[in-house]
Amino acid sequence: MADFIQVRGFEEAIRPPVRSKRARITDHGTVSSLSCADMAPRARLDRIARRVPEVMVKITGRTKDGGHLAAHLAYISRNSVLPLEGPDGERLETRDAVKALATDWMAEVEADPRRRKDASVSLSIVLSMPPGTDPFRMHDASRAFAARTFGETHTYVFAFHIDERHPHVHLTVRTLGHDGRKLNPRKADLEQWRQTFAAVLRDRGVEAEATPRRARGVVRKAEIGAVRRMRERFEKGQVAPSKADIAAVRAALDQARRQPWIAPTRERQVAVRKYFVAQAVALSRSPDAEDQRLAKILETFVKTMPPVETRREALAKAIEGRAVKATIRDREPTRRR
């Protein structure tokens, strides 16, 4: 196979927008300590180009007192319909057992002389994969993720849910560690957790990746509800954009384009796409069939990457498009006369 990977270029293309040195969690359980062979640049590039499913690891909240913790544990266990699993295969299957766990955690937390009154008791984390993921393997991968990430430092329990479209795990970790240190994750920790979760899934035969949006050509962040509703009204034709609407959107668009982060985002996307194109060209020149296969996949991947367009720009285009259609429709009766 062709020696095509420029490691520094690859690392820059997939680098998340956080600094790993800011991570506060121990290195135990991270990808580096797992020594996964499939973390090699070529293997990751192949998965990115084939758009394998992306894992989701999200902090959803914190509990503040014993009542809040007990209610949260009851919620994720569906009032003990689902078992709560802990380290070493421990299973809590009754309401009394779940209540006792909450009581025990609170007793240990309140015994800490350094605890502030407003300090959290536990951290709530959700692990999720797209529909169709094998539930048995995901369950086992979640168990391995929890053990490798928190097994030596913090107490935890988790519940596996398959009653919704996306199979997911609710993982609750006590913030007070075995050594008295508090769990206070940063963005870099979340990135490490995503990489670890993807790795343990792959270890169990589930294709998974954990790349930043930028590596997939995505520059838009999650859409605000009010903006989404306005866009849907215009797209469905429920509201005809007026001249005032169009003027307001264009003004907002001009302002957005002057934001300091727009130009670096575009430059970064140009660099990422150039890197993928360069690798596709290098691979296409190799006599190896696997190299040529990957070259074609990369070529298709780059061609189908989304346009470098902010959400405001997309909304402005949608509204202007609606305005043009409305103008043409209004003129048609006059033309027919």
mmCIF file of C-alpha atoms in Angstrom:
data_model
loop_
_atom_site.group_PDB
_atom_site.id
_atom_site.type_symbol
_atom_site.label_atom_id
_atom_site.label_comp_id
_atom_site.label_asym_id
_atom_site.label_seq_id
_atom_site.Cartn_x
_atom_site.Cartn_y
_atom_site.Cartn_z
ATOM 1 C CA MET A 1 0.000 0.000 0.000
ATOM 2 C CA ALA A 2 1.092 3.562 -0.663
ATOM 3 C CA ASP A 3 2.768 5.473 2.125
ATOM 4 C CA PHE A 4 0.424 8.390 1.632
ATOM 5 C CA ILE A 5 -0.429 9.634 5.104
ATOM 6 C CA GLN A 6 1.154 12.863 6.253
ATOM 7 C CA VAL A 7 0.417 12.433 9.939
ATOM 8 C CA ARG A 8 0.604 16.120 10.848
ATOM 9 C CA GLY A 9 -1.782 16.994 8.040
ATOM 10 C CA PHE A 10 -4.180 14.280 9.108
ATOM 11 C CA GLU A 11 -4.132 15.330 12.741
ATOM 12 C CA GLU A 12 -4.876 18.921 11.743
ATOM 13 C CA ALA A 13 -7.763 17.813 9.513
ATOM 14 C CA ILE A 14 -9.489 15.916 12.317
ATOM 15 C CA ARG A 15 -8.323 17.994 15.288
ATOM 16 C CA PRO A 16 -11.255 18.987 17.500
ATOM 17 C CA PRO A 17 -11.527 22.675 18.459
ATOM 18 C CA VAL A 18 -10.232 22.017 21.985
ATOM 19 C CA ARG A 19 -6.800 21.555 23.491
ATOM 20 C CA SER A 20 -6.193 18.093 24.893
ATOM 21 C CA LYS A 21 -3.838 19.475 27.553
ATOM 22 C CA ARG A 22 -6.846 21.092 29.205
ATOM 23 C CA ALA A 23 -8.379 17.722 30.003
ATOM 24 C CA ARG A 24 -8.768 17.224 33.736
ATOM 25 C CA ILE A 25 -9.628 13.548 33.836
ATOM 26 C CA THR A 26 -7.012 10.851 34.348
ATOM 27 C CA ASP A 27 -5.492 9.235 31.253
ATOM 28 C CA HIS A 28 -6.841 5.867 32.380
ATOM 29 C CA GLY A 29 -9.331 4.616 29.825
ATOM 30 C CA THR A 30 -8.425 7.067 27.081
ATOM 31 C CA VAL A 31 -7.635 5.993 23.533
ATOM 32 C CA SER A 32 -3.903 6.300 24.080
ATOM 33 C CA SER A 33 -4.047 3.825 26.945
ATOM 34 C CA LEU A 34 -6.229 1.441 24.923
ATOM 35 C CA SER A 35 -3.545 1.147 22.210
ATOM 36 C CA CYS A 36 -6.136 0.530 19.501
ATOM 37 C CA ALA A 37 -4.528 -0.464 16.200
ATOM 38 C CA ASP A 38 -7.482 0.945 14.307
ATOM 39 C CA MET A 39 -6.599 4.460 15.488
ATOM 40 C CA ALA A 40 -3.930 4.560 12.753
ATOM 41 C CA PRO A 41 -4.422 7.496 10.343
ATOM 42 C CA ARG A 42 -5.211 5.297 7.354
ATOM 43 C CA ALA A 43 -7.905 3.335 9.200
ATOM 44 C CA ARG A 44 -9.515 6.502 10.480
ATOM 45 C CA LEU A 45 -9.400 8.138 7.062
ATOM 46 C CA ASP A 46 -11.173 5.117 5.588
ATOM 47 C CA ARG A 47 -13.933 5.293 8.219
ATOM 48 C CA ILE A 48 -14.361 9.045 7.767
ATOM 49 C CA ALA A 49 -14.633 8.719 3.989
ATOM 50 C CA ARG A 50 -17.199 5.910 4.317
ATOM 51 C CA ARG A 51 -19.161 8.041 6.802
ATOM 52 C CA VAL A 52 -19.436 5.333 9.438
ATOM 53 C CA PRO A 53 -21.819 6.217 12.307
ATOM 54 C CA GLU A 54 -20.641 8.906 14.705
ATOM 55 C CA VAL A 55 -20.909 8.286 18.427
ATOM 56 C CA MET A 56 -22.541 10.779 20.757
ATOM 57 C CA VAL A 57 -21.308 11.369 24.300
ATOM 58 C CA LYS A 58 -23.183 14.196 25.981
ATOM 59 C CA ILE A 59 -23.344 15.591 29.502
ATOM 60 C CA THR A 60 -27.040 16.119 30.186
ATOM 61 C CA GLY A 61 -26.998 17.510 33.716
ATOM 62 C CA ARG A 62 -26.041 17.178 37.365
ATOM 63 C CA THR A 63 -27.950 16.275 40.518
ATOM 64 C CA LYS A 64 -27.727 18.625 43.481
ATOM 65 C CA ASP A 65 -29.173 16.731 46.474
ATOM 66 C CA GLY A 66 -30.450 13.361 47.628
ATOM 67 C CA GLY A 67 -34.008 13.857 46.400
ATOM 68 C CA HIS A 68 -32.833 14.976 42.973
ATOM 69 C CA LEU A 69 -30.450 12.012 42.736
ATOM 70 C CA ALA A 70 -33.148 9.506 43.767
ATOM 71 C CA ALA A 71 -35.580 10.957 41.215
ATOM 72 C CA HIS A 72 -32.947 10.808 38.477
ATOM 73 C CA LEU A 73 -32.049 7.187 39.214
ATOM 74 C CA ALA A 74 -35.753 6.291 39.225
ATOM 75 C CA TYR A 75 -36.150 8.004 35.859
ATOM 76 C CA ILE A 76 -33.257 6.277 34.074
ATOM 77 C CA SER A 77 -34.290 2.887 35.535
ATOM 78 C CA ARG A 78 -37.913 3.483 34.491
ATOM 79 C CA ASN A 79 -38.895 3.079 38.165
ATOM 80 C CA SER A 80 -36.794 -0.112 38.402
ATOM 81 C CA VAL A 81 -38.317 -1.696 35.295
ATOM 82 C CA LEU A 82 -34.765 -1.583 33.886
ATOM 83 C CA PRO A 83 -31.805 -2.702 35.995
ATOM 84 C CA LEU A 84 -29.104 -0.259 36.972
ATOM 85 C CA GLU A 85 -25.657 -1.728 36.361
ATOM 86 C CA GLY A 86 -22.576 -0.759 38.315
ATOM 87 C CA PRO A 87 -18.918 -1.784 38.450
ATOM 88 C CA ASP A 88 -18.035 -5.480 38.487
ATOM 89 C CA GLY A 89 -21.444 -6.507 37.137
ATOM 90 C CA GLU A 90 -23.423 -5.170 40.107
ATOM 91 C CA ARG A 91 -27.159 -4.938 39.281
ATOM 92 C CA LEU A 92 -29.841 -2.977 41.118
ATOM 93 C CA GLU A 93 -33.267 -4.289 40.154
ATOM 94 C CA THR A 94 -35.634 -3.062 42.882
ATOM 95 C CA ARG A 95 -36.851 0.347 43.995
ATOM 96 C CA ASP A 96 -35.467 -0.218 47.474
ATOM 97 C CA ALA A 97 -32.029 -0.987 46.059
ATOM 98 C CA VAL A 98 -32.062 2.178 43.940
ATOM 99 C CA LYS A 99 -33.165 4.314 46.914
ATOM 100 C CA ALA A 100 -30.456 2.748 49.068
ATOM 101 C CA LEU A 101 -27.834 3.631 46.444
ATOM 102 C CA ALA A 102 -28.935 7.266 46.442
ATOM 103 C CA THR A 103 -28.798 7.324 50.238
ATOM 104 C CA ASP A 104 -25.304 5.792 50.293
ATOM 105 C CA TRP A 105 -23.965 8.250 47.727
ATOM 106 C CA MET A 106 -25.371 11.206 49.638
ATOM 107 C CA ALA A 107 -23.912 9.954 52.930
ATOM 108 C CA GLU A 108 -20.427 9.753 51.415
ATOM 109 C CA VAL A 109 -20.750 13.125 49.705
ATOM 110 C CA GLU A 110 -22.032 14.875 52.861
ATOM 111 C CA ALA A 111 -19.188 13.351 54.871
ATOM 112 C CA ASP A 112 -16.691 15.291 52.742
ATOM 113 C CA PRO A 113 -15.660 18.317 54.856
ATOM 114 C CA ARG A 114 -14.635 20.249 51.732
ATOM 115 C CA ARG A 115 -18.044 19.967 50.057
ATOM 116 C CA ARG A 116 -19.837 23.199 49.201
ATOM 117 C CA LYS A 117 -23.599 23.396 49.752
ATOM 118 C CA ASP A 118 -24.226 23.950 46.044
ATOM 119 C CA ALA A 119 -21.857 21.201 44.881
ATOM 120 C CA SER A 120 -23.273 18.528 42.573
ATOM 121 C CA VAL A 121 -23.719 14.948 43.708
ATOM 122 C CA SER A 122 -23.557 13.213 40.339
ATOM 123 C CA LEU A 123 -22.897 13.839 36.671
ATOM 124 C CA SER A 124 -25.373 12.573 34.047
ATOM 125 C CA ILE A 125 -23.943 11.356 30.730
ATOM 126 C CA VAL A 126 -25.726 9.938 27.685
ATOM 127 C CA LEU A 127 -24.012 7.551 25.236
ATOM 128 C CA SER A 128 -25.882 7.217 21.961
ATOM 129 C CA MET A 129 -25.636 5.593 18.540
ATOM 130 C CA PRO A 130 -27.812 5.782 15.400
ATOM 131 C CA PRO A 131 -30.840 3.508 14.870
ATOM 132 C CA GLY A 132 -29.953 0.000 13.762
ATOM 133 C CA THR A 133 -26.924 -0.387 16.037
ATOM 134 C CA ASP A 134 -26.714 -3.877 17.489
ATOM 135 C CA PRO A 135 -28.136 -3.446 21.030
ATOM 136 C CA PHE A 136 -26.224 -6.329 22.621
ATOM 137 C CA ARG A 137 -22.857 -5.072 21.370
ATOM 138 C CA MET A 138 -23.636 -1.481 22.267
ATOM 139 C CA HIS A 139 -24.665 -2.539 25.769
ATOM 140 C CA ASP A 140 -21.400 -4.413 26.225
ATOM 141 C CA ALA A 141 -19.398 -1.504 24.774
ATOM 142 C CA SER A 142 -21.088 0.906 27.191
ATOM 143 C CA ARG A 143 -20.191 -1.370 30.079
ATOM 144 C CA ALA A 144 -16.552 -1.411 28.928
ATOM 145 C CA PHE A 145 -16.517 2.359 28.413
ATOM 146 C CA ALA A 146 -17.767 3.026 31.942
ATOM 147 C CA ALA A 147 -15.279 0.616 33.481
ATOM 148 C CA ARG A 148 -12.293 1.992 31.557
ATOM 149 C CA THR A 149 -13.177 5.638 32.023
ATOM 150 C CA PHE A 150 -14.395 5.684 35.638
ATOM 151 C CA GLY A 151 -13.792 2.223 37.107
ATOM 152 C CA GLU A 152 -10.666 3.159 39.037
ATOM 153 C CA THR A 153 -11.677 6.665 40.032
ATOM 154 C CA HIS A 154 -15.452 7.096 40.525
ATOM 155 C CA THR A 155 -18.558 5.132 41.434
ATOM 156 C CA TYR A 156 -21.181 4.880 38.693
ATOM 157 C CA VAL A 157 -24.346 3.143 37.503
ATOM 158 C CA PHE A 158 -25.949 3.018 34.071
ATOM 159 C CA ALA A 159 -29.158 1.939 32.362
ATOM 160 C CA PHE A 160 -29.483 0.833 28.744
ATOM 161 C CA HIS A 161 -32.519 2.100 26.830
ATOM 162 C CA ILE A 162 -33.773 0.600 23.563
ATOM 163 C CA ASP A 163 -37.358 1.858 23.772
ATOM 164 C CA GLU A 164 -36.603 4.883 21.619
ATOM 165 C CA ARG A 165 -35.378 5.294 18.064
ATOM 166 C CA HIS A 166 -31.739 5.782 19.041
ATOM 167 C CA PRO A 167 -30.305 3.126 21.390
ATOM 168 C CA HIS A 168 -28.696 4.983 24.268
ATOM 169 C CA VAL A 169 -27.258 4.630 27.736
ATOM 170 C CA HIS A 170 -27.837 6.869 30.741
ATOM 171 C CA LEU A 171 -24.619 6.817 32.755
ATOM 172 C CA THR A 172 -24.641 8.461 36.186
ATOM 173 C CA VAL A 173 -21.265 9.056 37.836
ATOM 174 C CA ARG A 174 -20.779 10.223 41.407
ATOM 175 C CA THR A 175 -18.750 13.420 41.269
ATOM 176 C CA LEU A 176 -16.798 12.645 44.442
ATOM 177 C CA GLY A 177 -13.976 10.295 43.473
ATOM 178 C CA HIS A 178 -12.457 7.476 45.487
ATOM 179 C CA ASP A 179 -9.467 9.723 46.245
ATOM 180 C CA GLY A 180 -11.609 12.736 47.147
ATOM 181 C CA ARG A 181 -11.087 14.497 43.815
ATOM 182 C CA LYS A 182 -14.144 15.990 42.090
ATOM 183 C CA LEU A 183 -15.268 15.086 38.598
ATOM 184 C CA ASN A 184 -15.270 18.325 36.603
ATOM 185 C CA PRO A 185 -14.874 17.470 32.910
ATOM 186 C CA ARG A 186 -13.845 19.933 30.218
ATOM 187 C CA LYS A 187 -14.487 19.822 26.475
ATOM 188 C CA ALA A 188 -11.215 17.969 25.988
ATOM 189 C CA ASP A 189 -12.416 15.264 28.374
ATOM 190 C CA LEU A 190 -15.589 14.853 26.331
ATOM 191 C CA GLU A 191 -13.464 14.430 23.223
ATOM 192 C CA GLN A 192 -11.431 11.713 24.942
ATOM 193 C CA TRP A 193 -14.649 10.000 26.038
ATOM 194 C CA ARG A 194 -15.997 10.051 22.464
ATOM 195 C CA GLN A 195 -12.795 8.463 21.164
ATOM 196 C CA THR A 196 -12.883 5.796 23.870
ATOM 197 C CA PHE A 197 -16.542 4.952 23.267
ATOM 198 C CA ALA A 198 -15.963 4.659 19.514
ATOM 199 C CA ALA A 199 -12.931 2.438 20.117
ATOM 200 C CA VAL A 200 -14.726 -0.014 22.429
ATOM 201 C CA LEU A 201 -17.598 -0.225 19.932
ATOM 202 C CA ARG A 202 -15.167 -1.112 17.147
ATOM 203 C CA ASP A 203 -13.563 -3.694 19.426
ATOM 204 C CA ARG A 204 -16.985 -5.393 19.418
ATOM 205 C CA GLY A 205 -17.504 -5.249 15.676
ATOM 206 C CA VAL A 206 -19.630 -2.077 15.558
ATOM 207 C CA GLU A 207 -18.421 0.480 13.044
ATOM 208 C CA ALA A 208 -18.106 3.818 14.845
ATOM 209 C CA GLU A 209 -16.073 7.007 14.652
ATOM 210 C CA ALA A 210 -15.647 10.152 16.715
ATOM 211 C CA THR A 211 -14.631 13.027 14.475
ATOM 212 C CA PRO A 212 -15.287 16.759 14.862
ATOM 213 C CA ARG A 213 -17.826 18.368 12.552
ATOM 214 C CA ARG A 214 -15.074 20.167 10.670
ATOM 215 C CA ALA A 215 -13.606 16.868 9.402
ATOM 216 C CA ARG A 216 -16.975 16.080 7.800
ATOM 217 C CA GLY A 217 -17.387 19.535 6.302
ATOM 218 C CA VAL A 218 -20.072 20.576 8.779
ATOM 219 C CA VAL A 219 -19.817 24.177 9.942
ATOM 220 C CA ARG A 220 -23.343 24.752 11.254
ATOM 221 C CA LYS A 221 -24.064 24.349 14.940
ATOM 222 C CA ALA A 222 -27.345 23.089 16.334
ATOM 223 C CA GLU A 223 -30.250 25.173 15.084
ATOM 224 C CA ILE A 224 -32.074 27.388 17.569
ATOM 225 C CA GLY A 225 -35.722 26.399 17.887
ATOM 226 C CA ALA A 226 -37.119 29.809 16.923
ATOM 227 C CA VAL A 227 -34.900 29.957 13.841
ATOM 228 C CA ARG A 228 -35.904 26.432 12.850
ATOM 229 C CA ARG A 229 -39.599 27.240 13.114
ATOM 230 C CA MET A 230 -39.189 30.375 11.005
ATOM 231 C CA ARG A 231 -37.246 28.452 8.356
ATOM 232 C CA GLU A 232 -39.872 25.706 8.241
ATOM 233 C CA ARG A 233 -42.666 28.241 7.793
ATOM 234 C CA PHE A 234 -40.911 29.796 4.833
ATOM 235 C CA GLU A 235 -39.963 26.421 3.289
ATOM 236 C CA LYS A 236 -43.516 25.115 3.573
ATOM 237 C CA GLY A 237 -44.946 28.310 2.139
ATOM 238 C CA GLN A 238 -47.034 29.034 5.207
ATOM 239 C CA VAL A 239 -45.688 32.600 5.299
ATOM 240 C CA ALA A 240 -44.818 34.614 2.208
ATOM 241 C CA PRO A 241 -41.657 36.651 2.889
ATOM 242 C CA SER A 242 -42.284 40.349 2.660
ATOM 243 C CA LYS A 243 -39.831 42.988 1.503
ATOM 244 C CA ALA A 244 -39.229 43.818 5.151
ATOM 245 C CA ASP A 245 -38.437 40.154 5.892
ATOM 246 C CA ILE A 246 -35.952 40.004 3.039
ATOM 247 C CA ALA A 247 -34.316 43.289 4.049
ATOM 248 C CA ALA A 248 -33.988 42.111 7.664
ATOM 249 C CA VAL A 249 -32.476 38.785 6.662
ATOM 250 C CA ARG A 250 -30.002 40.434 4.301
ATOM 251 C CA ALA A 251 -28.959 42.868 7.034
ATOM 252 C CA ALA A 252 -28.452 40.000 9.479
ATOM 253 C CA LEU A 253 -26.526 38.092 6.820
ATOM 254 C CA ASP A 254 -24.205 41.042 6.124
ATOM 255 C CA GLN A 255 -23.577 41.373 9.853
ATOM 256 C CA ALA A 256 -22.877 37.649 10.202
ATOM 257 C CA ARG A 257 -20.362 37.740 7.379
ATOM 258 C CA ARG A 258 -18.401 40.373 9.263
ATOM 259 C CA GLN A 259 -18.064 38.136 12.329
ATOM 260 C CA PRO A 260 -14.383 37.331 13.018
ATOM 261 C CA TRP A 261 -14.936 33.555 13.093
ATOM 262 C CA ILE A 262 -16.394 33.331 9.565
ATOM 263 C CA ALA A 263 -13.135 33.775 7.621
ATOM 264 C CA PRO A 264 -11.098 31.297 9.747
ATOM 265 C CA THR A 265 -13.908 28.743 9.426
ATOM 266 C CA ARG A 266 -13.852 28.995 5.638
ATOM 267 C CA GLU A 267 -10.055 28.826 5.532
ATOM 268 C CA ARG A 268 -10.086 25.764 7.778
ATOM 269 C CA GLN A 269 -12.609 24.024 5.547
ATOM 270 C CA VAL A 270 -10.521 24.787 2.461
ATOM 271 C CA ALA A 271 -7.478 23.250 4.167
ATOM 272 C CA VAL A 272 -9.420 20.143 5.274
ATOM 273 C CA ARG A 273 -10.828 19.544 1.806
ATOM 274 C CA LYS A 274 -7.466 20.126 0.147
ATOM 275 C CA TYR A 275 -5.968 17.511 2.437
ATOM 276 C CA PHE A 276 -8.591 14.901 1.487
ATOM 277 C CA VAL A 277 -8.181 15.701 -2.214
ATOM 278 C CA ALA A 278 -4.388 15.363 -1.978
ATOM 279 C CA GLN A 279 -4.723 11.961 -0.337
ATOM 280 C CA ALA A 280 -7.216 10.822 -2.974
ATOM 281 C CA VAL A 281 -4.827 11.834 -5.758
ATOM 282 C CA ALA A 282 -1.865 10.082 -4.102
ATOM 283 C CA LEU A 283 -3.877 6.916 -3.527
ATOM 284 C CA SER A 284 -5.187 6.850 -7.096
ATOM 285 C CA ARG A 285 -1.602 6.629 -8.373
ATOM 286 C CA SER A 286 -0.858 3.535 -6.321
ATOM 287 C CA PRO A 287 -0.948 0.111 -8.033
ATOM 288 C CA ASP A 288 -2.556 -1.382 -4.940
ATOM 289 C CA ALA A 289 -6.279 -2.147 -5.356
ATOM 290 C CA GLU A 290 -7.071 -1.145 -1.752
ATOM 291 C CA ASP A 291 -5.403 2.225 -2.263
ATOM 292 C CA GLN A 292 -7.403 2.819 -5.418
ATOM 293 C CA ARG A 293 -10.613 1.801 -3.674
ATOM 294 C CA LEU A 294 -9.982 4.290 -0.876
ATOM 295 C CA ALA A 295 -9.116 6.974 -3.435
ATOM 296 C CA LYS A 296 -12.535 6.613 -5.079
ATOM 297 C CA ILE A 297 -14.323 6.699 -1.732
ATOM 298 C CA LEU A 298 -12.400 9.836 -0.741
ATOM 299 C CA GLU A 299 -13.192 11.496 -4.061
ATOM 300 C CA THR A 300 -16.901 10.844 -3.574
ATOM 301 C CA PHE A 301 -16.684 11.981 0.045
ATOM 302 C CA VAL A 302 -15.181 15.356 -0.893
ATOM 303 C CA LYS A 303 -17.695 15.903 -3.710
ATOM 304 C CA THR A 304 -20.617 15.279 -1.382
ATOM 305 C CA MET A 305 -19.364 17.369 1.562
ATOM 306 C CA PRO A 306 -21.897 20.060 2.467
ATOM 307 C CA PRO A 307 -21.296 23.617 1.253
ATOM 308 C CA VAL A 308 -19.410 25.902 3.599
ATOM 309 C CA GLU A 309 -22.482 27.850 4.561
ATOM 310 C CA THR A 310 -23.646 29.226 7.885
ATOM 311 C CA ARG A 311 -27.203 28.740 9.041
ATOM 312 C CA ARG A 312 -27.995 32.407 8.493
ATOM 313 C CA GLU A 313 -26.765 32.178 4.919
ATOM 314 C CA ALA A 314 -28.920 29.118 4.274
ATOM 315 C CA LEU A 315 -31.959 30.852 5.778
ATOM 316 C CA ALA A 316 -31.352 33.947 3.650
ATOM 317 C CA LYS A 317 -31.208 31.830 0.502
ATOM 318 C CA ALA A 318 -34.425 30.038 1.431
ATOM 319 C CA ILE A 319 -36.274 33.305 2.034
ATOM 320 C CA GLU A 320 -34.951 34.926 -1.132
ATOM 321 C CA GLY A 321 -35.921 31.826 -3.088
ATOM 322 C CA ARG A 322 -39.450 32.044 -1.732
ATOM 323 C CA ALA A 323 -39.586 35.738 -2.633
ATOM 324 C CA VAL A 324 -38.545 35.054 -6.221
ATOM 325 C CA LYS A 325 -41.177 32.326 -6.593
ATOM 326 C CA ALA A 326 -43.850 34.604 -5.141
ATOM 327 C CA THR A 327 -42.910 37.392 -7.555
ATOM 328 C CA ILE A 328 -43.088 35.054 -10.556
ATOM 329 C CA ARG A 329 -46.432 33.668 -9.410
ATOM 330 C CA ASP A 330 -47.881 37.175 -8.976
ATOM 331 C CA ARG A 331 -46.815 38.179 -12.493
ATOM 332 C CA GLU A 332 -48.210 35.113 -14.272
ATOM 333 C CA PRO A 333 -51.881 36.310 -14.473
ATOM 334 C CA THR A 334 -50.713 39.609 -16.019
ATOM 335 C CA ARG A 335 -48.714 37.732 -18.666
ATOM 336 C CA ARG A 336 -51.691 35.545 -19.553
ATOM 337 C CA ARG A 337 -53.884 38.594 -20.206
#
